[in-house]
PDB file of C-alpha atoms and ligand atoms in Angstrom:
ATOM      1  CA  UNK A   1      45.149  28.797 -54.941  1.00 56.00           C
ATOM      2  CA  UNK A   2      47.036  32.303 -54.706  1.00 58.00           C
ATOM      3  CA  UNK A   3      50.012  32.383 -56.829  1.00 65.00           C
ATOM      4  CA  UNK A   4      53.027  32.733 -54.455  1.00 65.00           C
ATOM      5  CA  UNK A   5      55.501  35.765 -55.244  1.00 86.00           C
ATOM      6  CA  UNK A   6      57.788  34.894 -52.194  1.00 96.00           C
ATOM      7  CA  UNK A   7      61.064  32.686 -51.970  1.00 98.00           C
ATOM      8  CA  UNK A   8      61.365  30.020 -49.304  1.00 98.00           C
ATOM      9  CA  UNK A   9      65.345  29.838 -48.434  1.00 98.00           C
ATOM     10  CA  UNK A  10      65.865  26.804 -46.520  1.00 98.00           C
ATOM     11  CA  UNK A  11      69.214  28.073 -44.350  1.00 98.00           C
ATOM     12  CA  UNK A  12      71.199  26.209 -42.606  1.00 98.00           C
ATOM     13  CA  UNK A  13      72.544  28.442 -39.188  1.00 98.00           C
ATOM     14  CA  UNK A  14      75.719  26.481 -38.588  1.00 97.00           C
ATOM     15  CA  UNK A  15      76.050  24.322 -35.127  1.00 97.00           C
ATOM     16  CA  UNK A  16      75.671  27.548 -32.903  1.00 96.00           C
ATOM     17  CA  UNK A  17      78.366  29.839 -32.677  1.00 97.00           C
ATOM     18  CA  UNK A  18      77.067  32.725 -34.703  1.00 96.00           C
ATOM     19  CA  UNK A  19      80.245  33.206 -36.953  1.00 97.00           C
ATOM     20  CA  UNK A  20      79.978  30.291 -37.949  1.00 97.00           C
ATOM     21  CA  UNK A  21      77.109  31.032 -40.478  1.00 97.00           C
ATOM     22  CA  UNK A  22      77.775  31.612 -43.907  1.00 98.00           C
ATOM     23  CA  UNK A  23      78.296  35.021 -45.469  1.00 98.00           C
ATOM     24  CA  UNK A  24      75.075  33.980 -48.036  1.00 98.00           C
ATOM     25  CA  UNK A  25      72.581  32.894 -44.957  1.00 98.00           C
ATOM     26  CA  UNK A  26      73.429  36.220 -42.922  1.00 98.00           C
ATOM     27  CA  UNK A  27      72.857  38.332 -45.910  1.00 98.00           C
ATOM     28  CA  UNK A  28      69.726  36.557 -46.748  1.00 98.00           C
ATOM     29  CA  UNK A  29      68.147  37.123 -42.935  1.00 98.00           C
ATOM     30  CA  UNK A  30      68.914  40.794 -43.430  1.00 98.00           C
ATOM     31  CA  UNK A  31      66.777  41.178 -45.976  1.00 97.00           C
ATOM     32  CA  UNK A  32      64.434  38.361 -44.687  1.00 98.00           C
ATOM     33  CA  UNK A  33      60.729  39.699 -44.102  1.00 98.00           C
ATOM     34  CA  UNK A  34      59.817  36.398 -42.202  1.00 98.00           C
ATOM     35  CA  UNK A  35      61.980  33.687 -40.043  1.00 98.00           C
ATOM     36  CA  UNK A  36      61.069  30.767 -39.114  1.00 97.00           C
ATOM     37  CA  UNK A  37      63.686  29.416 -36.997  1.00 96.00           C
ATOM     38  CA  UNK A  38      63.927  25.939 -34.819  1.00 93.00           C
ATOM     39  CA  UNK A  39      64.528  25.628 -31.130  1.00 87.00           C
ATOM     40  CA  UNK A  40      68.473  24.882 -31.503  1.00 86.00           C
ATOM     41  CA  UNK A  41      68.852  27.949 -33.812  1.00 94.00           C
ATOM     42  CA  UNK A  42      71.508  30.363 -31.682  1.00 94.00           C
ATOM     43  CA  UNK A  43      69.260  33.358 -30.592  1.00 95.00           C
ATOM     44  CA  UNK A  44      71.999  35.405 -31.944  1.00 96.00           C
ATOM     45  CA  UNK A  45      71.495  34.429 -35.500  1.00 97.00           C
ATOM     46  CA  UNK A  46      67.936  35.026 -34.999  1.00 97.00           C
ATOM     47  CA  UNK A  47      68.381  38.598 -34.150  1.00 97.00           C
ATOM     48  CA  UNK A  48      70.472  39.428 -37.412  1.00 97.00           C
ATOM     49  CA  UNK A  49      67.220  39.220 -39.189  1.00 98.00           C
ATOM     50  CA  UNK A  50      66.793  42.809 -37.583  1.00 96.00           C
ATOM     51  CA  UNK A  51      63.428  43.643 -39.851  1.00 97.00           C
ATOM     52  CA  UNK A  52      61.501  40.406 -40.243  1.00 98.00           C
ATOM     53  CA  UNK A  53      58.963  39.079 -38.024  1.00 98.00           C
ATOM     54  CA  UNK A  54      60.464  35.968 -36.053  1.00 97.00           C
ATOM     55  CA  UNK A  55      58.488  32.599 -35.494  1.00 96.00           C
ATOM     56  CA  UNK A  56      59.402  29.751 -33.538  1.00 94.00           C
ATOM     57  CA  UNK A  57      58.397  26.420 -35.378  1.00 91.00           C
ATOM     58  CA  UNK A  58      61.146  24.386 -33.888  1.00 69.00           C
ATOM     59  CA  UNK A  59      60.987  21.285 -32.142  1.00 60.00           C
ATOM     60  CA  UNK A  60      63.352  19.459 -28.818  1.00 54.00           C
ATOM     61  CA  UNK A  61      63.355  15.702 -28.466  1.00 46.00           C
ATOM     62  CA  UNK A  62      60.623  15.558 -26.357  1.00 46.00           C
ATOM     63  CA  UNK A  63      59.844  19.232 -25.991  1.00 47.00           C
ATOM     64  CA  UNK A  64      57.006  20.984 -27.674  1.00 47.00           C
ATOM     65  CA  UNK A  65      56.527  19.961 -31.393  1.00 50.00           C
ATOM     66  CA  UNK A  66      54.933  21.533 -34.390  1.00 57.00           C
ATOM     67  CA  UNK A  67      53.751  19.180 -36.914  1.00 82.00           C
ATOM     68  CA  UNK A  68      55.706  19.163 -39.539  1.00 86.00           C
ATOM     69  CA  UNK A  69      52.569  20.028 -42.356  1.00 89.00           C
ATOM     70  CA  UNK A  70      51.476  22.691 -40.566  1.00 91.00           C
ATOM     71  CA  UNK A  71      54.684  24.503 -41.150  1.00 93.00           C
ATOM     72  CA  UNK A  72      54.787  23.456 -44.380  1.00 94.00           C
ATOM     73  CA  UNK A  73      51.268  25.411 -44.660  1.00 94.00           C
ATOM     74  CA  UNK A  74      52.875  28.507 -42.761  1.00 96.00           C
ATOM     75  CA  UNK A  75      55.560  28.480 -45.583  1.00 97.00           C
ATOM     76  CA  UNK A  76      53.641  28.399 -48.398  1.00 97.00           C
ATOM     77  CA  UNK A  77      51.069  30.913 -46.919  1.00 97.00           C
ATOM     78  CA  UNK A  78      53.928  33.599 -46.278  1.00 97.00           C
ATOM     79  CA  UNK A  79      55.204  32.992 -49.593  1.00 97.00           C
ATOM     80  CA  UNK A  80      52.110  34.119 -50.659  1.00 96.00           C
ATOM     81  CA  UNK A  81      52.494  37.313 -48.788  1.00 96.00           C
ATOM     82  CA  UNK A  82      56.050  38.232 -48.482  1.00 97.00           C
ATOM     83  CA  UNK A  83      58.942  38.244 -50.638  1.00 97.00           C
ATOM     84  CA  UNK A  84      61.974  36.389 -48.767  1.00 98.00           C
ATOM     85  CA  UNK A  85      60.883  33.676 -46.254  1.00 98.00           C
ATOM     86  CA  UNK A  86      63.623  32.799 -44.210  1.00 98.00           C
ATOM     87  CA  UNK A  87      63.344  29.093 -42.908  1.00 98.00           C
ATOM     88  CA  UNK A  88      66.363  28.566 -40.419  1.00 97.00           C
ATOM     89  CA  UNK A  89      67.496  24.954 -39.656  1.00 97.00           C
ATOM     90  CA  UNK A  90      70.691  24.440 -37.216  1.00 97.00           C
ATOM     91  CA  UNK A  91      73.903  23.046 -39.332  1.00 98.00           C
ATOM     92  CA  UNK A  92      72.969  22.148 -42.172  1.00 98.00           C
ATOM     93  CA  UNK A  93      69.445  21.829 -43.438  1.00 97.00           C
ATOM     94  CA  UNK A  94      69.543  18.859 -45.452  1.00 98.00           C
ATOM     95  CA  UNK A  95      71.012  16.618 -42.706  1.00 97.00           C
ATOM     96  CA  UNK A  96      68.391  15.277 -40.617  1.00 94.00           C
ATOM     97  CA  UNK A  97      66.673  18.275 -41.009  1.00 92.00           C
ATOM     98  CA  UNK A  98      63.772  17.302 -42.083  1.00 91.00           C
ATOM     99  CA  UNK A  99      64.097  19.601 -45.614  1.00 95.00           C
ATOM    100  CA  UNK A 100      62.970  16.937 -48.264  1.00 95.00           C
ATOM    101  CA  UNK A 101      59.415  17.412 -46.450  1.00 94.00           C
ATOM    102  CA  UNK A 102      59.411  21.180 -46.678  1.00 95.00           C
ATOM    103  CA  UNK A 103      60.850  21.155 -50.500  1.00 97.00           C
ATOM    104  CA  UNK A 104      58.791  18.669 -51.911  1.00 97.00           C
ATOM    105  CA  UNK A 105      55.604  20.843 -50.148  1.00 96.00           C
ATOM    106  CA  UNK A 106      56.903  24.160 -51.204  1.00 97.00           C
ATOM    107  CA  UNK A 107      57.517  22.782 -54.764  1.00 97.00           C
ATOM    108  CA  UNK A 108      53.857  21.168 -54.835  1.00 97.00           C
ATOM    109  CA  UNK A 109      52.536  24.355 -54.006  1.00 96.00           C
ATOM    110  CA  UNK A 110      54.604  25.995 -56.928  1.00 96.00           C
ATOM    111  CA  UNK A 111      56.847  28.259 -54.228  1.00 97.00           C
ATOM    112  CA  UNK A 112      60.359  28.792 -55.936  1.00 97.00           C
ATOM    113  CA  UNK A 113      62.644  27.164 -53.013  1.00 98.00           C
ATOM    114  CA  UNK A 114      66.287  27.825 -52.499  1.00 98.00           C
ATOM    115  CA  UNK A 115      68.908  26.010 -49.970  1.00 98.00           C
ATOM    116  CA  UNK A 116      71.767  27.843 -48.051  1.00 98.00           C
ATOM    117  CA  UNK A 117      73.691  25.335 -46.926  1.00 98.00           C
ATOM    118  CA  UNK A 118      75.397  25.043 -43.143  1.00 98.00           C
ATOM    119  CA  UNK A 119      78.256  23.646 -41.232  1.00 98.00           C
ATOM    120  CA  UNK A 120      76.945  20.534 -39.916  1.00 98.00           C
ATOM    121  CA  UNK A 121      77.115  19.331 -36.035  1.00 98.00           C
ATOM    122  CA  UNK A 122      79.761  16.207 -36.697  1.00 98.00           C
ATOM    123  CA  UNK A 123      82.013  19.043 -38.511  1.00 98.00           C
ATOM    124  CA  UNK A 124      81.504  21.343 -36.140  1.00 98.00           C
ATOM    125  CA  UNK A 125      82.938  18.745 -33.635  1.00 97.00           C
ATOM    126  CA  UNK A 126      85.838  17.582 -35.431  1.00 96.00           C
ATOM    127  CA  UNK A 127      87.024  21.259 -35.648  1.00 95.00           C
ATOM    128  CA  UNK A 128      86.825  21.922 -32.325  1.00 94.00           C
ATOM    129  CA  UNK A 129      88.522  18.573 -31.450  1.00 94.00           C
ATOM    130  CA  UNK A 130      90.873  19.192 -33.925  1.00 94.00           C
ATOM    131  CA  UNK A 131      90.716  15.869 -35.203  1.00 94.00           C
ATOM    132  CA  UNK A 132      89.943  14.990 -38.835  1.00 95.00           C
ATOM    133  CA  UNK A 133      87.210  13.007 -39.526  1.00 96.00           C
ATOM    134  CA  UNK A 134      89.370  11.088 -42.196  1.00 95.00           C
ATOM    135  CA  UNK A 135      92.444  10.573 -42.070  1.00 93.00           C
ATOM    136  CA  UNK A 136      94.836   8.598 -44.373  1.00 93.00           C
ATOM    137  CA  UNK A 137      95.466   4.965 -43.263  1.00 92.00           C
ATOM    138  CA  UNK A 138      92.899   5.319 -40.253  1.00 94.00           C
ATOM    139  CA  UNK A 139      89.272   6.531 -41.613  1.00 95.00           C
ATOM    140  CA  UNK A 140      88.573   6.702 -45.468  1.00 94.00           C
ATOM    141  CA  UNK A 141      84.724   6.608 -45.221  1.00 96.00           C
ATOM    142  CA  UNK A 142      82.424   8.278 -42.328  1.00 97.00           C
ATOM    143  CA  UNK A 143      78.657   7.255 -41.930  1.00 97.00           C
ATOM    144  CA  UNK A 144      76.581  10.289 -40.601  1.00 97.00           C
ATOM    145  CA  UNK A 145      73.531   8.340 -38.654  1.00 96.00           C
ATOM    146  CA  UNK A 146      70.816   8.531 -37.079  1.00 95.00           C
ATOM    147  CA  UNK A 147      69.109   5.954 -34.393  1.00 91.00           C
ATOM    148  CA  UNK A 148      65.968   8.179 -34.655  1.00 81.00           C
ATOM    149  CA  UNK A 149      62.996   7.259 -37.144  1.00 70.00           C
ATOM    150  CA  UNK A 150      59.958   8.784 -37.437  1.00 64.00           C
ATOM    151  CA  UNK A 151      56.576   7.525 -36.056  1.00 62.00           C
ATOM    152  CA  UNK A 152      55.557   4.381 -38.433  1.00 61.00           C
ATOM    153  CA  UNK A 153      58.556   4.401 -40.855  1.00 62.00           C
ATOM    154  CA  UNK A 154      60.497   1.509 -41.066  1.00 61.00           C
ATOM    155  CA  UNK A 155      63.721   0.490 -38.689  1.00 63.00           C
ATOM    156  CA  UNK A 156      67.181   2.096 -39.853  1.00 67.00           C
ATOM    157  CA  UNK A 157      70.078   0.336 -41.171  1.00 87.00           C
ATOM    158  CA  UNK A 158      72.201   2.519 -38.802  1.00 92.00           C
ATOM    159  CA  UNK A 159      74.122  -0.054 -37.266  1.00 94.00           C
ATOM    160  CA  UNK A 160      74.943  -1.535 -40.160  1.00 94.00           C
ATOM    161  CA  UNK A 161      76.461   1.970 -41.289  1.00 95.00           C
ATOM    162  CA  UNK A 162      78.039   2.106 -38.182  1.00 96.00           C
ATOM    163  CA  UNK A 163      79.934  -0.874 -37.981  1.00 96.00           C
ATOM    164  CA  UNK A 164      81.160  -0.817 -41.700  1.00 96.00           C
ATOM    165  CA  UNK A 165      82.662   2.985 -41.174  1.00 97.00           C
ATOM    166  CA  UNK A 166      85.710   4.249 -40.291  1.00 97.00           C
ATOM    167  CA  UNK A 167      84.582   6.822 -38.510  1.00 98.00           C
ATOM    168  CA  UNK A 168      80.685   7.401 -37.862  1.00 98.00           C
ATOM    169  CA  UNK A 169      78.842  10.702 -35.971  1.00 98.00           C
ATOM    170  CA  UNK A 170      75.758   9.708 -34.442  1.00 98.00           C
ATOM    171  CA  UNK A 171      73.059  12.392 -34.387  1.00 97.00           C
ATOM    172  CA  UNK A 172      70.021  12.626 -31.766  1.00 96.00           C
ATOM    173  CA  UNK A 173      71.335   9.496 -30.326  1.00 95.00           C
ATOM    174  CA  UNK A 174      73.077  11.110 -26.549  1.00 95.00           C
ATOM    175  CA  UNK A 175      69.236  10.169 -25.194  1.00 94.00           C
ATOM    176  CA  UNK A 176      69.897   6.272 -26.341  1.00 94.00           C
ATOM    177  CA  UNK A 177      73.269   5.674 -24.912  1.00 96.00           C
ATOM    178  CA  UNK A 178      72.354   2.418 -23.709  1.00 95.00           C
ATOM    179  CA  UNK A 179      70.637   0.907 -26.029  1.00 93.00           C
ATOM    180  CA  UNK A 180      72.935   3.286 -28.802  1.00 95.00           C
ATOM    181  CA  UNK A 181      76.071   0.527 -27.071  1.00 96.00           C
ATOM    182  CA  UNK A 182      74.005  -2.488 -26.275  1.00 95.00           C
ATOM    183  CA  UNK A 183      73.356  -2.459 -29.946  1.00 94.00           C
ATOM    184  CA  UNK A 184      76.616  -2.250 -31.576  1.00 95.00           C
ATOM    185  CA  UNK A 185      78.411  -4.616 -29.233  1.00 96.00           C
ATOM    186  CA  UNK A 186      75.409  -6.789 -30.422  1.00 94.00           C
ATOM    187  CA  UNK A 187      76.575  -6.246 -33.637  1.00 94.00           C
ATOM    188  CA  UNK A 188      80.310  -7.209 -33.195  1.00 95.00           C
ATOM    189  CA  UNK A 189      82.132  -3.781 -32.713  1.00 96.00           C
ATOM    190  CA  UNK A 190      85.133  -4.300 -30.106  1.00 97.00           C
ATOM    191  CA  UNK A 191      84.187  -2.666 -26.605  1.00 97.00           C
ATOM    192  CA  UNK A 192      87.335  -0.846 -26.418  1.00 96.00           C
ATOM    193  CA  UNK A 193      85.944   1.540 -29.693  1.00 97.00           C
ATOM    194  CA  UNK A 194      87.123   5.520 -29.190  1.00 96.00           C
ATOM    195  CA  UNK A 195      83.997   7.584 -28.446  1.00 96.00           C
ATOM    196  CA  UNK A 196      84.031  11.153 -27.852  1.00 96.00           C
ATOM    197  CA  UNK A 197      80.819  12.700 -27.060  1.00 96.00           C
ATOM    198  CA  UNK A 198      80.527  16.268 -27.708  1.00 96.00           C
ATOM    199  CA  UNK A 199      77.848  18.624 -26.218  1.00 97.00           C
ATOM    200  CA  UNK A 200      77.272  22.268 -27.520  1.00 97.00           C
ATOM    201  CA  UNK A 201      79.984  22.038 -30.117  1.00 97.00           C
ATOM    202  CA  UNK A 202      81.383  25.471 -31.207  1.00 97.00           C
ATOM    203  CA  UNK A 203      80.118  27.320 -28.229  1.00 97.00           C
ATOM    204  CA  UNK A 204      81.819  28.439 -25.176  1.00 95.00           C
ATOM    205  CA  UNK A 205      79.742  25.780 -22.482  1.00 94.00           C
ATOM    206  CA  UNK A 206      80.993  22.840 -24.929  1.00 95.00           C
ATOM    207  CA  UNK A 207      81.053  19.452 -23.081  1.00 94.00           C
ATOM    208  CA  UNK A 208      83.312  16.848 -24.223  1.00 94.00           C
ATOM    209  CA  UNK A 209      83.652  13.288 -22.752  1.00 94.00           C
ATOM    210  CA  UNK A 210      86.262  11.011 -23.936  1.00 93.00           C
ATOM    211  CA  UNK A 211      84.837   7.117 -23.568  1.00 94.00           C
ATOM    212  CA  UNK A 212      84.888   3.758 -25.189  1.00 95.00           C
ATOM    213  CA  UNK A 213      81.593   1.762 -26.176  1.00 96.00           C
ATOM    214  CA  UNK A 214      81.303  -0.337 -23.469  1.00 96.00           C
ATOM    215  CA  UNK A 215      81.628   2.628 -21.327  1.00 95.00           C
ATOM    216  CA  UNK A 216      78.776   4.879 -23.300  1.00 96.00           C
ATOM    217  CA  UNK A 217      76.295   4.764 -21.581  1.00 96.00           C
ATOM    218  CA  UNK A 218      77.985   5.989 -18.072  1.00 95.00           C
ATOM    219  CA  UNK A 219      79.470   8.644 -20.290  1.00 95.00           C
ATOM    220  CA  UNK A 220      75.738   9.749 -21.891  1.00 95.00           C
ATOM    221  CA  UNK A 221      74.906  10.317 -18.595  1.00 95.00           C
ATOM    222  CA  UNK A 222      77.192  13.206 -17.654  1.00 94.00           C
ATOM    223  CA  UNK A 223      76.401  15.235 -20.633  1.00 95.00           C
ATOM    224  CA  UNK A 224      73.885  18.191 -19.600  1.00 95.00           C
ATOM    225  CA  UNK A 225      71.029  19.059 -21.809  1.00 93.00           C
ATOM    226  CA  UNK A 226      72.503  20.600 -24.603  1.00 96.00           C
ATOM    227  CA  UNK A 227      72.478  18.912 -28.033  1.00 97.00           C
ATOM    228  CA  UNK A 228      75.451  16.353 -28.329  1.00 98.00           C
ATOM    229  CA  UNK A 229      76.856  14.392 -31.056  1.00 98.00           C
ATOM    230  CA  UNK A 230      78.921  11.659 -30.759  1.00 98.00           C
ATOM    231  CA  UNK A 231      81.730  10.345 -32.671  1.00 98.00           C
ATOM    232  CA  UNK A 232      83.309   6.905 -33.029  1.00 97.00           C
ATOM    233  CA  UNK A 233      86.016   5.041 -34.374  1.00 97.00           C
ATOM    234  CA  UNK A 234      89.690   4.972 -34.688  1.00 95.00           C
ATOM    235  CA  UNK A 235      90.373   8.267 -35.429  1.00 95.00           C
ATOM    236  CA  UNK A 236      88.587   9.141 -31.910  1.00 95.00           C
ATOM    237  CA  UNK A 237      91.137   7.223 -30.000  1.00 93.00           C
ATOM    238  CA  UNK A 238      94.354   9.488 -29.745  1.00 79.00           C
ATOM    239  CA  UNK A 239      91.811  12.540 -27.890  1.00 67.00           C
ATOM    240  CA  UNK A 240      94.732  12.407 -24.428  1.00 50.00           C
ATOM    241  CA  UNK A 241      93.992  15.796 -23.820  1.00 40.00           C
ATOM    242  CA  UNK A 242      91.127  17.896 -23.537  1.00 51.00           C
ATOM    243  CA  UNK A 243      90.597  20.906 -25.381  1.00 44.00           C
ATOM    244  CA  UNK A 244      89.339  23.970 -23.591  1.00 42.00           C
ATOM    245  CA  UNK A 245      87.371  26.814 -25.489  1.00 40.00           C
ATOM    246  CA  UNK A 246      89.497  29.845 -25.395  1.00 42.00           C
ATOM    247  CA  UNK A 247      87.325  32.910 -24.575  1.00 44.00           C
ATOM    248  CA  UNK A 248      89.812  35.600 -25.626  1.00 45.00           C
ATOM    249  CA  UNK A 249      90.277  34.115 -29.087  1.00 43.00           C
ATOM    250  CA  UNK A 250      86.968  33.102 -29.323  1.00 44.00           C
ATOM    251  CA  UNK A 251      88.995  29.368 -30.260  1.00 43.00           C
ATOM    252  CA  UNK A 252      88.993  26.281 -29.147  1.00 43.00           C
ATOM    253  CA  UNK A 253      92.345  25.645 -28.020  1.00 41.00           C
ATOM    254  CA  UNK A 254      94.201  22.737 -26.496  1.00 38.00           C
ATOM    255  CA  UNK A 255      94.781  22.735 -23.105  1.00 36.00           C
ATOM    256  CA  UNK A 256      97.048  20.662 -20.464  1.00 30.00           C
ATOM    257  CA  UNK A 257      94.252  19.078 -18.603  1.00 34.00           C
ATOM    258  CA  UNK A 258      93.887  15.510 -18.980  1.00 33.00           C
ATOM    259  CA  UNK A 259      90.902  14.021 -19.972  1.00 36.00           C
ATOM    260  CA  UNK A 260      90.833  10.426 -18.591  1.00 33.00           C
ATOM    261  CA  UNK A 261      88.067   7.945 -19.145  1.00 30.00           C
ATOM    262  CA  UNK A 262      85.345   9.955 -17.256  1.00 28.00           C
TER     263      UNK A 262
HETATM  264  N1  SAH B   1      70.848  19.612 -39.320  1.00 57.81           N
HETATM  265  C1  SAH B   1      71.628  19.478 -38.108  1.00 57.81           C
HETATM  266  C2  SAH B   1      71.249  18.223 -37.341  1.00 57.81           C
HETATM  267  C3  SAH B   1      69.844  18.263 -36.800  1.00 57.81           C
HETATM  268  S1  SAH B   1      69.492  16.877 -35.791  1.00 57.81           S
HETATM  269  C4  SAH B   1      73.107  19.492 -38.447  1.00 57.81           C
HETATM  270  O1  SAH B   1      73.448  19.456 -39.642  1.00 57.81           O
HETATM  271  O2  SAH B   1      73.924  19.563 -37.536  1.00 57.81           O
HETATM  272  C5  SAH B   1      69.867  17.501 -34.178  1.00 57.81           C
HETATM  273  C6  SAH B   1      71.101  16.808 -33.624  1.00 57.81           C
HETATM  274  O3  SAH B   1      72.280  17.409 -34.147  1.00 57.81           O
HETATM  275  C7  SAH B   1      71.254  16.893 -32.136  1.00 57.81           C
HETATM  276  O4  SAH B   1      70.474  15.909 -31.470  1.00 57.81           O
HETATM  277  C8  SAH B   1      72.739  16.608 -31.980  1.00 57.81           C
HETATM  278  O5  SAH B   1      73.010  15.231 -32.143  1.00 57.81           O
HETATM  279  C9  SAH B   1      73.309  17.339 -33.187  1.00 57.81           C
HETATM  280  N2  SAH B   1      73.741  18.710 -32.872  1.00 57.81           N
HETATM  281  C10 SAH B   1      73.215  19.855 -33.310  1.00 57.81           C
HETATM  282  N3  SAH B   1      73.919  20.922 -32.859  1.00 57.81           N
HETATM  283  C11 SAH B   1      74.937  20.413 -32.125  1.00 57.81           C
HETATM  284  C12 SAH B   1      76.018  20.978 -31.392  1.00 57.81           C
HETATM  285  N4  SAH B   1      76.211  22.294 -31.345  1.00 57.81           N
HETATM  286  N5  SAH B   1      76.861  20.142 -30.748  1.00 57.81           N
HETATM  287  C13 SAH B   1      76.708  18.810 -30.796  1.00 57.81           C
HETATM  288  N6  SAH B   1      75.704  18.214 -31.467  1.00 57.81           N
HETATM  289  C14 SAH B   1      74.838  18.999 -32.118  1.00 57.81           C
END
C-alpha cells in the first residue's frame, strides 16, 4: 500500500450557525486541500474551505446514503494524495457521528488522524433555550441517546438511560415520536414529563414545541423537516415562554409570546 503523507482531521462544524465553529476547525478548512462534509453541515462552513475541493459524503435519515467503508476508502486514498483532509461532521464528531468507524479505518491504514471537536446539537439547544441542562437540585446527570441502531446490531438500552436521567436529549428520534412515547410510558415515566422539541437549533428558522410525553407524538408532527432534538425531564418543564431568534443580534432572545401546549 502507498504510504499516506496526509492528515485526516475529523471536525466537528457545530449545530449550524456558522459562528458557532471553533476557531481550530475554521483555521483547519482554510488550509484544507479536501472536505468531505455531511448533508447537515451549514453550506456556509463549507465555503470557508475557500481552496479545497468539496465532496458530499453525507447521509439524511432516509435520504441518499454513502456506505460508510467507502468513505473510509475515499479518506485514506486522499491522504495518500493531499496533505490536510478535512472530514466535516455536524456538532460534534464523536457523538453519533459515526467517527470510531472512520478512526479505527484511518488508523488501520496507518493515516495519522486528528479530532476537532464541536458544539453538540443537545448544547446547542439548551443555549438557545436558555435552560441548563443540569441544574442543582433538579438534573445532576443527562443521558445523550439514541433510538437509532444500525442494520443487525443489537437493541439499545436507551430507555433504560432515559428513564434513570435527569435530563436526557434524544438524537435522530423526531421520526419515532410515537413509538419514542409509547415506549417510555411503557417503561414507567409519568405522562405529564416536560418535552421540548427543538428543530434547527442555533439558526434563524429554529422550531421549538413545548409538550409533555403523552402529548409527543402530536407535537413530532408539527416539526418541519429540519433536524430536531428533543429534550426531556424536569428541567424542561418551566419553558412558559417562547424564545424568538433575534435577527439583529444574531441571538436568541426571549420573547413575550406564549408558548402553550401546541
Ligand atoms: N454529531 C451530531 C449528531 C449527529 S446525529 C451532534 O453532535 O450534534 C443527527 C441528529 O442530531 C439529528 O437527527 C438531530 O437529532 C440532531 N441535530 C443535529 N443538528 C441539530 C440542530 N441544529 N437542531 C436540533 N437537532 C439537531
Amino acid at each position: 500500500m502507498k504510504s499516506a503523507c496526509g492528515t485526516v482531521y475529523l471536525v466537528g462544524a457545530g449545530p449550524g450557525a456558522p459562528d458557532l465553529l471553533t476557531l481550530r476547525a475554521a483555521r483547519l478548512l482554510e488550509r484544507a486541500d479536501i472536505v468531505f462534509f455531511d448533508a447537515l453541515v451549514n453550506p456556509e462552513v463549507v465555503a470557508l474551505a475557500a481552496k479545497a475541493e468539496k465532496i458530499a459524503v453525507g447521509k439524511r435519515c432516509g435520504k441518499h446514503s454513502t456506505a460508510q467503508r467507502f468513505i473510509n476508502k475515499r479518506l485514506i486514498d486522499a491522504a495518500q494524495r493531499v496533505a490536510t483532509v478535512v472530514r466535516l461532521k455536524g456538532g460534534d464528531p464523536m457523538l453519533f457521528g459515526r467517527a470510531q468507524e472512520e478512526i479505527d479505518a484511518l488508523h488501520d491504514a496507518g493515516v495519522v488522524v486528528e479530532i476537532v471537536p464541536g458544539i453538540t446539537a443537545a448544547l446547542a439547544a439548551c443555549a438557545d433555550l436558555k435552560i441548563s441542562f443540569t441544574q442543582r437540585g433538579v438534573s445532576r446527570n443527562v443521558a445523550l441517546v439514541t433510538p437509532r441502531i444500525g442494520a443487525g446490531k443489537d437493541p439499545s438500552e436507551w430507555i433504560k438511560a432515559v428513564c434513570n436521567a435527569d435530563s436526557a436529549a434524544i438524537y435522530m428520534a423526531a421520526g419515532q415520536a410515537q413509538a419514542l412515547s409509547a415506549g417510555l410510558l411503557a417503561a414507567g415515566m409519568p405522562a405529564e414529563t416536560a418535552v421540548l422539541l427543538v428543530e434547527n437549533a442555533s439558526l434563524p428558522n429554529t422550531h421549538r414545541i413545548r409538550s409533555n410525553l403523552v402529548e409527543l407524538p402530536r407535537a413530532a408532527a408539527q416539526l418541519g423537516d429540519g433536524p430536531a432534538i428533543i429534550l426531556l425531564g424536569a428541567a424542561f418543564a418551566h419553558a412558559d415562554v417562547a424564545l424568538q431568534f433575534d435577527s439583529a443580534t444574531g441571538a436568541v432572545a426571549l420573547s413575550a409570546l406564549a408558548m402553550g401546549h401546541r
